[in-house]
N, CA, C and O atoms as a Tinker XYZ file with bonds, in Angstrom:
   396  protein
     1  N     73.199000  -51.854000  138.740000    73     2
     2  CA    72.244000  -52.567000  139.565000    64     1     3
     3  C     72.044000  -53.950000  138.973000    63     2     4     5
     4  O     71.839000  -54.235000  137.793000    81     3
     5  N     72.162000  -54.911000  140.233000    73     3     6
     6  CA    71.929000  -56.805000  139.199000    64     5     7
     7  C     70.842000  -56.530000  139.433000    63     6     8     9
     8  O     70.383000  -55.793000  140.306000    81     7
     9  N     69.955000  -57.610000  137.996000    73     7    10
    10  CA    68.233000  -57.744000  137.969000    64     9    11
    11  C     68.911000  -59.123000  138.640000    63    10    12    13
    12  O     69.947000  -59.596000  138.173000    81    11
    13  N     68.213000  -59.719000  139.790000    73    11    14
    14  CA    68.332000  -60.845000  140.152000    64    13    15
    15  C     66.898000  -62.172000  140.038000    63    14    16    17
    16  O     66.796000  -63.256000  140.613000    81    15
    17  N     65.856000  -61.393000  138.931000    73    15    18
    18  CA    64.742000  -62.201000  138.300000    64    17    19
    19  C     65.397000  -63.446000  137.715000    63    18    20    21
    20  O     66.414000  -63.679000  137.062000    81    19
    21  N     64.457000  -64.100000  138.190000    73    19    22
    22  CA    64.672000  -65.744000  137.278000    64    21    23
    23  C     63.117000  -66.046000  137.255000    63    22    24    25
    24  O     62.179000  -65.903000  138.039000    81    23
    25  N     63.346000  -66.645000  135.679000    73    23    26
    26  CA    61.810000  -67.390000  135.800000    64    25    27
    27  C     62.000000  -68.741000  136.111000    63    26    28    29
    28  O     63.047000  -69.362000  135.927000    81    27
    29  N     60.727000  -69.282000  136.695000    73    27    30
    30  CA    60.535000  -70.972000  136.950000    64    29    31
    31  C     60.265000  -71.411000  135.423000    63    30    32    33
    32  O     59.513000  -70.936000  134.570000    81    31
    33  N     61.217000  -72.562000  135.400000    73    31    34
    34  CA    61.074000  -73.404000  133.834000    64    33    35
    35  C     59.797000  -74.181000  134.087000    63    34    36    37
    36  O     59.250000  -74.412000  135.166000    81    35
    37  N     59.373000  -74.603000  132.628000    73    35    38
    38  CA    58.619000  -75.932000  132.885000    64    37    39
    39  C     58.043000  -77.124000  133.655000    63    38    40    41
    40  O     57.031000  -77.765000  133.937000    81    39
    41  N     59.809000  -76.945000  133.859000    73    39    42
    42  CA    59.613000  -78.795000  134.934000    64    41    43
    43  C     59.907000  -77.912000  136.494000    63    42    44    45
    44  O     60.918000  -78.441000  136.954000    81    43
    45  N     59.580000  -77.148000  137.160000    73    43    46
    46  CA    59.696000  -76.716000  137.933000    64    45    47
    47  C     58.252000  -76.324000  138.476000    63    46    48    49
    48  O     58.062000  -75.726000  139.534000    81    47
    49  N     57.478000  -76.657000  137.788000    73    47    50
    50  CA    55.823000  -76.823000  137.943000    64    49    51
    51  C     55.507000  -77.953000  138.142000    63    50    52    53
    52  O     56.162000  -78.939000  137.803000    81    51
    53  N     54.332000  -77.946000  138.789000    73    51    54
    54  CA    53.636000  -79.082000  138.806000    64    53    55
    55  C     52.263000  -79.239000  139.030000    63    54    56    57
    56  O     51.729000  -78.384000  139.736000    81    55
    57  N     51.411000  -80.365000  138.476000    73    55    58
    58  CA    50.356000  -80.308000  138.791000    64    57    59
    59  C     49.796000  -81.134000  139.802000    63    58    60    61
    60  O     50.263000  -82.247000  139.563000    81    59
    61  N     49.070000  -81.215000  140.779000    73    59    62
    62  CA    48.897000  -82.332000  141.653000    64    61    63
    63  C     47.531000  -82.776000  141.460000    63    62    64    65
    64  O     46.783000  -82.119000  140.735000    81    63
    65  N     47.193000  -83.677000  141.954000    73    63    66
    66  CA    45.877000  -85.059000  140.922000    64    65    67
    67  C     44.703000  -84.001000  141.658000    63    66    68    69
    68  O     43.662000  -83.719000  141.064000    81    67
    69  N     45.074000  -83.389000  143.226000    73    67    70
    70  CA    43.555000  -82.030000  142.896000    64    69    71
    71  C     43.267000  -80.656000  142.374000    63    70    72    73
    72  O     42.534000  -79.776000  142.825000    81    71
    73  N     44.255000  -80.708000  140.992000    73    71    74
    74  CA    44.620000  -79.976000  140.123000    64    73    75
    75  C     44.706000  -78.693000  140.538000    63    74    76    77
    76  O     44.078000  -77.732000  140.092000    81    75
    77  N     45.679000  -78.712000  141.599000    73    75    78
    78  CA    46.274000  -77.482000  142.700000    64    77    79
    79  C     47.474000  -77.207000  141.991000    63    78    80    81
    80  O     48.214000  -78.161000  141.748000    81    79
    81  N     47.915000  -75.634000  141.474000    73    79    82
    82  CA    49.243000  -75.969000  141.149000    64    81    83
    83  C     50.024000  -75.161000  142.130000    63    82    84    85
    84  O     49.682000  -74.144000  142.732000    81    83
    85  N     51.631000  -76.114000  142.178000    73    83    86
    86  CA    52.211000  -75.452000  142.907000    64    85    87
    87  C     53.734000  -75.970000  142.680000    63    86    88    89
    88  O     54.124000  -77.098000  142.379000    81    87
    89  N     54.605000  -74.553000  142.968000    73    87    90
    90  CA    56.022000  -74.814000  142.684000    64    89    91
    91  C     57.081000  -74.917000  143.599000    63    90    92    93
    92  O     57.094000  -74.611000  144.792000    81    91
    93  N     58.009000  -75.408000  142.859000    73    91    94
    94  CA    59.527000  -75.822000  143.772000    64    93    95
    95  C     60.287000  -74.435000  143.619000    63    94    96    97
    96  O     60.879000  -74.110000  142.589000    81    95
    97  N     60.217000  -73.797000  144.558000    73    95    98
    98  CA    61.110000  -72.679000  144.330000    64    97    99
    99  C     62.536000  -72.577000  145.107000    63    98   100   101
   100  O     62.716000  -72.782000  146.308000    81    99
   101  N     63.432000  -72.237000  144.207000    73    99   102
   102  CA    64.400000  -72.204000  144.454000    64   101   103
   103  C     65.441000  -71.151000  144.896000    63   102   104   105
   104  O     65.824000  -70.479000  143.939000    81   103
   105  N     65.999000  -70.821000  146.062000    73   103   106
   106  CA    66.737000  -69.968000  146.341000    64   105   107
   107  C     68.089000  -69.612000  146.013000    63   106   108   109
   108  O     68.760000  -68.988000  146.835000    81   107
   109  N     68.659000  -70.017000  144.653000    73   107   110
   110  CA    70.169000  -69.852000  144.257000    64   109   111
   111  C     71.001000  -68.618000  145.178000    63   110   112   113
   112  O     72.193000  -68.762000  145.451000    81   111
   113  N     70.208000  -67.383000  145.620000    73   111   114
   114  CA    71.089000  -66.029000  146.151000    64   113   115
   115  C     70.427000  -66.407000  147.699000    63   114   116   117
   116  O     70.744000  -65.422000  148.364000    81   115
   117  N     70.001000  -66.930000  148.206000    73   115   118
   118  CA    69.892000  -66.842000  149.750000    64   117   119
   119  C     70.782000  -66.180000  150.442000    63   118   120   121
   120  O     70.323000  -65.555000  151.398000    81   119
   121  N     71.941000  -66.115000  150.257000    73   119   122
   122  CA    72.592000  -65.294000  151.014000    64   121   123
   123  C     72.467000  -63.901000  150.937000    63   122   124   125
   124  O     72.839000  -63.279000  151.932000    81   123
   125  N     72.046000  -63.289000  150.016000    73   123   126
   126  CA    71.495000  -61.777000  149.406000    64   125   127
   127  C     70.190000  -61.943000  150.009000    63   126   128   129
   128  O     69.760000  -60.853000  150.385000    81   127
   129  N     69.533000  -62.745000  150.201000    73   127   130
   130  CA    68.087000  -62.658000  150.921000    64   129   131
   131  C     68.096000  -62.201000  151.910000    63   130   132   133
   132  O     67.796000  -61.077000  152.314000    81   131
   133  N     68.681000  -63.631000  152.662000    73   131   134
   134  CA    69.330000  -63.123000  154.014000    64   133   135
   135  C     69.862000  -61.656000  154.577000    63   134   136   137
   136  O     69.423000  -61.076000  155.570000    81   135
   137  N     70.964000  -61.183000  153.656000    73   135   138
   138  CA    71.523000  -60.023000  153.690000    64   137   139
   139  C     70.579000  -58.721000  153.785000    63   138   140   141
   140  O     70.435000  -58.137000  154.859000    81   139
   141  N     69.915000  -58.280000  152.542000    73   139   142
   142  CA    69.100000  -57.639000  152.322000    64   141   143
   143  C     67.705000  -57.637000  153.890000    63   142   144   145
   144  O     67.313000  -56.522000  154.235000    81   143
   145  N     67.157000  -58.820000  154.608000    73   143   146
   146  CA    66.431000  -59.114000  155.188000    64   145   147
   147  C     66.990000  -58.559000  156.313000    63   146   148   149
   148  O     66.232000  -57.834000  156.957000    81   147
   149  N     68.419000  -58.737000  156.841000    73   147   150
   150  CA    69.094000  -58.313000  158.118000    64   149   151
   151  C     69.212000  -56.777000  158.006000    63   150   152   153
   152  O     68.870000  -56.102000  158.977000    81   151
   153  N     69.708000  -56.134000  156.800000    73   151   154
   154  CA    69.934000  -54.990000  156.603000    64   153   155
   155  C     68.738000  -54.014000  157.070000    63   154   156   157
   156  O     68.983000  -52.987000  157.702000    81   155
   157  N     66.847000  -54.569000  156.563000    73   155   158
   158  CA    65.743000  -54.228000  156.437000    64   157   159
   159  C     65.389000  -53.982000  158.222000    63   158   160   161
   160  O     65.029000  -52.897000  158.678000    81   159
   161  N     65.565000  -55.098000  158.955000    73   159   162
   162  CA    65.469000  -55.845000  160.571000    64   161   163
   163  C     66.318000  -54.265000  161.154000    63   162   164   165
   164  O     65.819000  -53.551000  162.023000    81   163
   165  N     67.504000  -53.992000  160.541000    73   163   166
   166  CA    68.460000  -52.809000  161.002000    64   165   167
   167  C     67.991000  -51.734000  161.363000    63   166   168   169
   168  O     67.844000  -51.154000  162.438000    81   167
   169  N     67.712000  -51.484000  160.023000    73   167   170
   170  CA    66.908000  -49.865000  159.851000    64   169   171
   171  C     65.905000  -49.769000  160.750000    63   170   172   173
   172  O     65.778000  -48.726000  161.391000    81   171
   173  N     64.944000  -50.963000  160.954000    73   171   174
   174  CA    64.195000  -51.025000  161.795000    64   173   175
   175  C     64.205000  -50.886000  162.941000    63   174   176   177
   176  O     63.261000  -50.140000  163.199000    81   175
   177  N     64.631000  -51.114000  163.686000    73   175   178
   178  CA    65.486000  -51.077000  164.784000    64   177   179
   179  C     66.004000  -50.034000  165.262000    63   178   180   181
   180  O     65.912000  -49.628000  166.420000    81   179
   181  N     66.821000  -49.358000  163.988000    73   179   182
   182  CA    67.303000  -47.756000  164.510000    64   181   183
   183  C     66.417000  -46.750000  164.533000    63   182   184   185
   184  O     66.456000  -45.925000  165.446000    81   183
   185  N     65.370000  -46.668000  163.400000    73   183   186
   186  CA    64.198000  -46.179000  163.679000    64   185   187
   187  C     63.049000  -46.388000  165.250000    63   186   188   189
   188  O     62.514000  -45.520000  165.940000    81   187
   189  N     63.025000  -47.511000  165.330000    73   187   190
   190  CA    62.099000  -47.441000  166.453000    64   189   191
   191  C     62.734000  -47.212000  167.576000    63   190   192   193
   192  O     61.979000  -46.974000  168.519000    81   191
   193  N     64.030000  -47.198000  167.843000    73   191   194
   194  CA    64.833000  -46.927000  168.987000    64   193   195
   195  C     64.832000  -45.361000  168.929000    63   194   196   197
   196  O     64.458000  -44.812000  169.965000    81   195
   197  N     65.190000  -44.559000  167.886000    73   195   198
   198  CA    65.298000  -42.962000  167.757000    64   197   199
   199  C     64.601000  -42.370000  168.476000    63   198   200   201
   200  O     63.372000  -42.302000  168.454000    81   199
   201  N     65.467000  -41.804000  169.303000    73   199   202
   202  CA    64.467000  -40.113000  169.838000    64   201   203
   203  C     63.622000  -38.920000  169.084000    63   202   204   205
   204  O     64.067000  -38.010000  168.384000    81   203
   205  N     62.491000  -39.161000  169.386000    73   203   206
   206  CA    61.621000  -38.649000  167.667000    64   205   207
   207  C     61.823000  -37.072000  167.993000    63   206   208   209
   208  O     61.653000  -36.350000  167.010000    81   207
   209  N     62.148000  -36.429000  169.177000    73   207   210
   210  CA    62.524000  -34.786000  169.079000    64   209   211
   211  C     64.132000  -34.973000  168.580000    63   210   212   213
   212  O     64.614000  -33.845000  168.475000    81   211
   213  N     65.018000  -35.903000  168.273000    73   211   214
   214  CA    66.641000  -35.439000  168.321000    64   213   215
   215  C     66.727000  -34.750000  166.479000    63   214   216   217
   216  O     66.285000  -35.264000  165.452000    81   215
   217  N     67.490000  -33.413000  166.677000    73   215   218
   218  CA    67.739000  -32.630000  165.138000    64   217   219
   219  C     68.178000  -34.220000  163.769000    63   218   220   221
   220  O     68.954000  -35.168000  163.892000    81   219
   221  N     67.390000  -33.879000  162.792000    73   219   222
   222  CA    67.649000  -35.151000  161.609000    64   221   223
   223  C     68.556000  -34.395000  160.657000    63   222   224   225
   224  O     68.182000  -33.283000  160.284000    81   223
   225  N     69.475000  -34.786000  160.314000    73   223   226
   226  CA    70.237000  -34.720000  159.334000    64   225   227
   227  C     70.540000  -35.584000  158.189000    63   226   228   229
   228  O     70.857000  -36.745000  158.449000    81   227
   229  N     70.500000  -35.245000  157.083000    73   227   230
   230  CA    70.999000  -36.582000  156.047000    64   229   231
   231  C     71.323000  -35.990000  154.533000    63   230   232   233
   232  O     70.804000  -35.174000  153.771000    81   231
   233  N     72.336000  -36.757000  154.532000    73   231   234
   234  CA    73.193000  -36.373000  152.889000    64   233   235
   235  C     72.219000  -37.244000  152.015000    63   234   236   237
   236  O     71.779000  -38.313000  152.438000    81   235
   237  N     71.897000  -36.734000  150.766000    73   235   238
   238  CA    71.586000  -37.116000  149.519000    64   237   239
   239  C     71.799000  -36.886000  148.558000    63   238   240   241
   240  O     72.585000  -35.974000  148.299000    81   239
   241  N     71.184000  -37.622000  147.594000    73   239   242
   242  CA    71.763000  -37.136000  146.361000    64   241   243
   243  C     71.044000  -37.592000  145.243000    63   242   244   245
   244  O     70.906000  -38.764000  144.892000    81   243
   245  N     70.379000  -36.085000  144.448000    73   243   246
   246  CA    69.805000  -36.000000  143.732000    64   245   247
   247  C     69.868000  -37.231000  141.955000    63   246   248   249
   248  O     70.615000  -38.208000  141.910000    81   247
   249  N     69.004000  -36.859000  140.841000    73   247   250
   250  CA    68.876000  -37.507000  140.066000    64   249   251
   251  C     70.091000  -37.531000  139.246000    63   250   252   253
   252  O     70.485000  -38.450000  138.529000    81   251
   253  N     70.720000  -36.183000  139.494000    73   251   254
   254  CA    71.965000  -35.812000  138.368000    64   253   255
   255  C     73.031000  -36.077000  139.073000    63   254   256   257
   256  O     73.925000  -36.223000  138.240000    81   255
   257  N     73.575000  -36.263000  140.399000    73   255   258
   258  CA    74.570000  -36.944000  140.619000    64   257   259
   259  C     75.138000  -35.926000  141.828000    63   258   260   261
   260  O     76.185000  -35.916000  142.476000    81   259
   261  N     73.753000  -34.940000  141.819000    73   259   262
   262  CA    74.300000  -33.615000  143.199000    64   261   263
   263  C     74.143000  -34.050000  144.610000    63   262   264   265
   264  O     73.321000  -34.816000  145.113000    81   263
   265  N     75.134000  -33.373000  145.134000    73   263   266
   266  CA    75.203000  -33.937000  146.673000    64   265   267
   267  C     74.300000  -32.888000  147.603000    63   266   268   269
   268  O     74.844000  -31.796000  147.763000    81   267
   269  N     73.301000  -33.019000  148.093000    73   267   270
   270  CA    72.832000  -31.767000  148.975000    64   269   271
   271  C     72.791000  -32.393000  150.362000    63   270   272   273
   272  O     73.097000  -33.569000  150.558000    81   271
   273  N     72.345000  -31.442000  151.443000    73   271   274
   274  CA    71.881000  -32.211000  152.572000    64   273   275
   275  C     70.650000  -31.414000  153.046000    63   274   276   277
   276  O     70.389000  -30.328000  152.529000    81   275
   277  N     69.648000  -32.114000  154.341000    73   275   278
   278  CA    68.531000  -32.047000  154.351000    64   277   279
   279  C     68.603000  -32.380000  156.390000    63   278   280   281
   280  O     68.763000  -33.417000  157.035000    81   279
   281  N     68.386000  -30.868000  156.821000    73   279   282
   282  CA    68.289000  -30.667000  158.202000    64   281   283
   283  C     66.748000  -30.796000  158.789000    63   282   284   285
   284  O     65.967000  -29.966000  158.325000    81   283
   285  N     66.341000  -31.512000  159.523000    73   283   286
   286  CA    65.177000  -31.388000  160.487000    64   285   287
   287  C     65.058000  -31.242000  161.336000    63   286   288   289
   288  O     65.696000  -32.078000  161.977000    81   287
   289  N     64.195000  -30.131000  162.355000    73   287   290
   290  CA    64.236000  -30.150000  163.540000    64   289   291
   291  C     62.588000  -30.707000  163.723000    63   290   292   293
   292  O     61.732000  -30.190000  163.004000    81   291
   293  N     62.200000  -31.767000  164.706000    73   291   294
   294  CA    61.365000  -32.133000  164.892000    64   293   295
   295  C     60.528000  -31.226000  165.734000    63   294   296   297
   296  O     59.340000  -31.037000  165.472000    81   295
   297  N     61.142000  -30.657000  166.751000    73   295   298
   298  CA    60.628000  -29.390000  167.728000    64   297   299
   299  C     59.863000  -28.212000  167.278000    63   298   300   301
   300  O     59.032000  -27.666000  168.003000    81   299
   301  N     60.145000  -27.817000  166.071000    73   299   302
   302  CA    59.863000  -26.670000  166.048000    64   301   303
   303  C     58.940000  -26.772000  164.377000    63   302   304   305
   304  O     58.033000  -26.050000  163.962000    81   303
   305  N     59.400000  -27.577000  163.934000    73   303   306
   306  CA    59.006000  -28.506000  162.347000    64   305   307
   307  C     59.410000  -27.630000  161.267000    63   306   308   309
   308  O     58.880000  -27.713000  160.159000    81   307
   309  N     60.264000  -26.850000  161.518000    73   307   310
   310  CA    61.583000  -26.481000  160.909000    64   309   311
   311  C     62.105000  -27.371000  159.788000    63   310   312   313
   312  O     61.693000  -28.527000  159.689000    81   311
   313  N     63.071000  -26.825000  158.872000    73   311   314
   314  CA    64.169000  -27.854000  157.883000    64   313   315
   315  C     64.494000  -26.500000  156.816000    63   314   316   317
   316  O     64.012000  -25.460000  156.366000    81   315
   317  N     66.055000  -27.653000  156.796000    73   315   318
   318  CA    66.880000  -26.575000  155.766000    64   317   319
   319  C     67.022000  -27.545000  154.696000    63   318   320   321
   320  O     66.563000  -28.684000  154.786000    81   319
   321  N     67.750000  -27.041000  153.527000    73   319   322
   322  CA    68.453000  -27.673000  152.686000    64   321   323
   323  C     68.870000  -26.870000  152.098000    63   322   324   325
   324  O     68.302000  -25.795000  151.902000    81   323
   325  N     70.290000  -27.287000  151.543000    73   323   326
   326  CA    71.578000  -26.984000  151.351000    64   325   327
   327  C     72.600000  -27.653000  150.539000    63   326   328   329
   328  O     73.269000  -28.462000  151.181000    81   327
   329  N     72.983000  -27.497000  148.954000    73   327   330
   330  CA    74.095000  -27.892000  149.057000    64   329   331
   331  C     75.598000  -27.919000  149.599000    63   330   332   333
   332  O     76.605000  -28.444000  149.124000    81   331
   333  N     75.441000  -27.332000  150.509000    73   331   334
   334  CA    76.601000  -27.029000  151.476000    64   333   335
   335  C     76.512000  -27.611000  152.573000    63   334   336   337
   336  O     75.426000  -27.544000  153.148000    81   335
   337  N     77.448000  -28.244000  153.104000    73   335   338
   338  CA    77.329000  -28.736000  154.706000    64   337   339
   339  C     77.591000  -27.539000  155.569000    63   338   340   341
   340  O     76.905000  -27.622000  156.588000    81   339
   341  N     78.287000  -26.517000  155.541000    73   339   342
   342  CA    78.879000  -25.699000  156.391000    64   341   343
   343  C     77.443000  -25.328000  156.469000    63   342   344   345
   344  O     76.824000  -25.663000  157.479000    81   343
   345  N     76.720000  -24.547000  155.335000    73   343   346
   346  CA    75.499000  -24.242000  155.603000    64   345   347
   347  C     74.682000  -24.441000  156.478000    63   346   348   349
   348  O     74.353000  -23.565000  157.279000    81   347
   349  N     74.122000  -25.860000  156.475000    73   347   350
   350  CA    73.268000  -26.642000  157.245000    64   349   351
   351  C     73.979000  -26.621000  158.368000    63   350   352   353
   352  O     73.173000  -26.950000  159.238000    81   351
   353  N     75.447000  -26.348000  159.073000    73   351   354
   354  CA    76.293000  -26.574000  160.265000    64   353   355
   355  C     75.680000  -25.105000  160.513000    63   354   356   357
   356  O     75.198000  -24.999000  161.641000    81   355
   357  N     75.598000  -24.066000  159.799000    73   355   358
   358  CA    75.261000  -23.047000  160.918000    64   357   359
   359  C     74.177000  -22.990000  160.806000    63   358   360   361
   360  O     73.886000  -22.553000  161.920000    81   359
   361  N     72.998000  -23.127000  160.144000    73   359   362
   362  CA    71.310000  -23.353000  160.046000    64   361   363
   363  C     71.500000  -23.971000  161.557000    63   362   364   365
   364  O     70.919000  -23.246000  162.365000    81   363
   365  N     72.160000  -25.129000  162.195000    73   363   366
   366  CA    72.045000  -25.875000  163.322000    64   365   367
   367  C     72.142000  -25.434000  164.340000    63   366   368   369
   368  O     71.334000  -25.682000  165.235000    81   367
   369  N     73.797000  -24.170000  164.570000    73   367   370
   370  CA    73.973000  -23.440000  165.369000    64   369   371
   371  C     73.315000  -22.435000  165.341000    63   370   372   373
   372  O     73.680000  -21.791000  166.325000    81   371
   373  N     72.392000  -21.770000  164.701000    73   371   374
   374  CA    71.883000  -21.041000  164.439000    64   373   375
   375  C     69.991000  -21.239000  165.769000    63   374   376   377
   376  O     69.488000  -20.442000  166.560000    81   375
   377  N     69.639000  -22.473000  165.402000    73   375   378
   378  CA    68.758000  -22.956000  165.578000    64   377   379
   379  C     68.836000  -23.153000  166.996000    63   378   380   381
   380  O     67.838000  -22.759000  167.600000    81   379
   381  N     70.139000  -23.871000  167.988000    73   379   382
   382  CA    70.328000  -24.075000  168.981000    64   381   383
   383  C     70.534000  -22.827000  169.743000    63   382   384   385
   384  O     69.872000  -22.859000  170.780000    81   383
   385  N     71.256000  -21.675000  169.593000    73   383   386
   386  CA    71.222000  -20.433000  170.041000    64   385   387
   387  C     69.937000  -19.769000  170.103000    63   386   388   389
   388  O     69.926000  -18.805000  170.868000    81   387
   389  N     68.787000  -20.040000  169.468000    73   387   390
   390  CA    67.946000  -19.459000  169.594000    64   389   391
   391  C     66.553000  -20.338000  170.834000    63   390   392   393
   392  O     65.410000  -19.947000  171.070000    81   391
   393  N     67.270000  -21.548000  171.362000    73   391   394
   394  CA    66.499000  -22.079000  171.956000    64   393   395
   395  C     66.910000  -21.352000  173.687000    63   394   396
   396  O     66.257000  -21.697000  174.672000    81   395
């Protein structure tokens, strides 16, 4: 992971005569701003567009480096988890047959 912290130097301060202070800040990674900012706008977007009853699914992965996954049914307020996908594939079919 980059730390992308920078401190403001010295001369990058200033004082003004109604002894307001205030700085020149500088954007060296703007394009990572940018990036990161569009990426944020995304998620957003797919979230508020989502059908809040459609089944949630999602791979993760724990502190030690394990892969599990994590089923939701919004309908019924149901959820599995599983390190297995096949698992969670029939938890699903499982779930839909019974509707």
């Amino acid at each position: 992971m980059k730390n992308n912290i920078e401190c403001l130097q010295p001369e990058d301060i200033k004082i003004d005569s109604g002894s307001k202070l205030s700085r020149k800040f500088r954007f060296d990674n703007s394009g990572e701003f940018w990036q990161f900012f569009y990426e944020m706008w995304q998620n957003f977007l797919v979230k508020l567009m989502a059908d809040p009853y459609e089944l949630q699914v999602k791979e993760k992965i724990d502190r030690y480096g394990n892969q599990y996954w994590q089923a939701y049914d919004p309908l019924t307020g149901n959820s599995f988890t599983s390190g297995s996908e096949r698992e969670v594939s029939m938890w699903i079919e499982q779930l839909y047959r019974q509707r």
